[in-house]
Amino acid sequence: AQTVTQSQPEMSVQEAETVTLSCTYDTSESNYYLFWYKQPPSRQMILVIRQEAYKQQNATENRFSVNFQKAAKSFSLKISDSQLGDTAMYFCAFMDSNYQLIWGAGTKLIIKP
Amino acid sequence: DGGITQSPKYLFRKEGQNVTLSCEQNLNHDAMYWYRQDPGQGLRLIYYSQIVNDFQKGDIAEGYSVSREKKESFPLTVTSAQKNPTAFYLCASSIVQGWEQYFGPGTRLTVT
């Protein structure tokens, strides 16, 4: 069975620092998609970034970037110049060949002023 | 504004009662999904629908039912057969199955 593991239940950093959230996954498939979603205290799930497995280039969205290591099955999220509004739960998700999303348990990120 | 709406935000029911959660989208998306979220866990898929009048069970469909009579609407009924219905329920949609999913604000259901 395919699984997604987020090994950091909670992290906290000072505002303006850079933070990296880790995610590993297990699959035998070669073509798939990976996502990071953010869930702030409002509980609205928001798409942060998407990565296609066939692309070697790491995806970037403004202050958010990923380090995708396909051989290692690793998909970490880097947040640069962190802001108070980045405080949220962050979920890593893997989309399998049946187009189903498999979710990690989440990492709670706290940005301190 | 385009988006996904879920109502109500909070819902309380007595054990043994069926309850229906609403999900509406005006994004013209073909695919819609229902997830359940419990503390300390990732989302789990209950049901999904790729087109009108068609839907498939997800990983935890037991005790739930859905309908997809209109493209815009995908209501979820939590039946009395669901053993542990208290949870946060999220509805999502995507252009078609396989594209990124966009989520509604969720409904917190409490059954006592």
mmCIF file of C-alpha atoms in Angstrom, chain B residues 30-86:
data_model
loop_
_atom_site.group_PDB
_atom_site.id
_atom_site.type_symbol
_atom_site.label_atom_id
_atom_site.label_comp_id
_atom_site.label_asym_id
_atom_site.label_seq_id
_atom_site.Cartn_x
_atom_site.Cartn_y
_atom_site.Cartn_z
ATOM 1 C CA ASP B 30 -16.571 17.784 -13.072
ATOM 2 C CA ALA B 31 -15.067 15.896 -10.125
ATOM 3 C CA MET B 32 -16.114 16.222 -6.488
ATOM 4 C CA TYR B 33 -14.914 14.522 -3.310
ATOM 5 C CA TRP B 34 -15.794 14.036 0.333
ATOM 6 C CA TYR B 35 -13.119 13.589 2.979
ATOM 7 C CA ARG B 36 -13.169 12.995 6.681
ATOM 8 C CA GLN B 37 -10.540 14.545 8.943
ATOM 9 C CA ASP B 38 -9.829 13.295 12.465
ATOM 10 C CA PRO B 39 -7.276 14.783 14.877
ATOM 11 C CA GLY B 40 -3.713 13.676 14.209
ATOM 12 C CA GLN B 41 -4.578 11.992 10.932
ATOM 13 C CA GLY B 42 -4.474 12.825 7.280
ATOM 14 C CA LEU B 43 -7.645 13.152 5.268
ATOM 15 C CA ARG B 44 -9.487 9.991 4.355
ATOM 16 C CA LEU B 45 -11.617 9.694 1.231
ATOM 17 C CA ILE B 46 -15.270 8.797 1.748
ATOM 18 C CA TYR B 47 -16.769 9.109 -1.742
ATOM 19 C CA TYR B 48 -15.930 10.753 -5.027
ATOM 20 C CA SER B 49 -17.765 11.547 -8.225
ATOM 21 C CA GLN B 50 -16.270 12.100 -11.648
ATOM 22 C CA ILE B 51 -19.478 13.098 -13.427
ATOM 23 C CA VAL B 52 -23.142 13.670 -12.742
ATOM 24 C CA ASN B 53 -25.126 10.590 -11.714
ATOM 25 C CA ASP B 54 -21.968 8.595 -11.034
ATOM 26 C CA PHE B 55 -19.945 8.142 -7.848
ATOM 27 C CA GLN B 56 -17.524 5.661 -6.307
ATOM 28 C CA LYS B 57 -16.699 4.574 -2.793
ATOM 29 C CA GLY B 58 -13.497 5.739 -1.202
ATOM 30 C CA ASP B 59 -11.566 4.113 1.609
ATOM 31 C CA ILE B 60 -14.150 4.658 4.366
ATOM 32 C CA ALA B 61 -17.566 4.673 2.651
ATOM 33 C CA GLU B 62 -19.349 2.467 5.184
ATOM 34 C CA GLY B 63 -22.118 4.363 6.944
ATOM 35 C CA TYR B 64 -22.175 7.170 4.373
ATOM 36 C CA SER B 65 -24.139 7.825 1.192
ATOM 37 C CA VAL B 66 -23.976 10.459 -1.548
ATOM 38 C CA SER B 67 -25.815 11.648 -4.615
ATOM 39 C CA ARG B 68 -24.739 13.650 -7.661
ATOM 40 C CA GLU B 69 -27.875 14.820 -9.421
ATOM 41 C CA LYS B 70 -26.378 18.148 -10.466
ATOM 42 C CA LYS B 71 -22.854 19.078 -11.462
ATOM 43 C CA GLU B 72 -22.735 21.771 -8.805
ATOM 44 C CA SER B 73 -23.926 19.706 -5.858
ATOM 45 C CA PHE B 74 -22.589 16.665 -4.021
ATOM 46 C CA PRO B 75 -24.387 16.170 -0.682
ATOM 47 C CA LEU B 76 -23.147 13.647 1.860
ATOM 48 C CA THR B 77 -25.499 11.786 4.187
ATOM 49 C CA VAL B 78 -24.060 10.418 7.406
ATOM 50 C CA THR B 79 -26.322 7.557 8.361
ATOM 51 C CA SER B 80 -26.985 6.010 11.740
ATOM 52 C CA ALA B 81 -24.878 3.062 10.595
ATOM 53 C CA GLN B 82 -21.714 5.147 10.825
ATOM 54 C CA LYS B 83 -20.207 4.040 14.134
ATOM 55 C CA ASN B 84 -18.142 7.114 14.894
ATOM 56 C CA PRO B 85 -19.544 10.042 12.907
ATOM 57 C CA THR B 86 -18.145 12.932 14.960
#
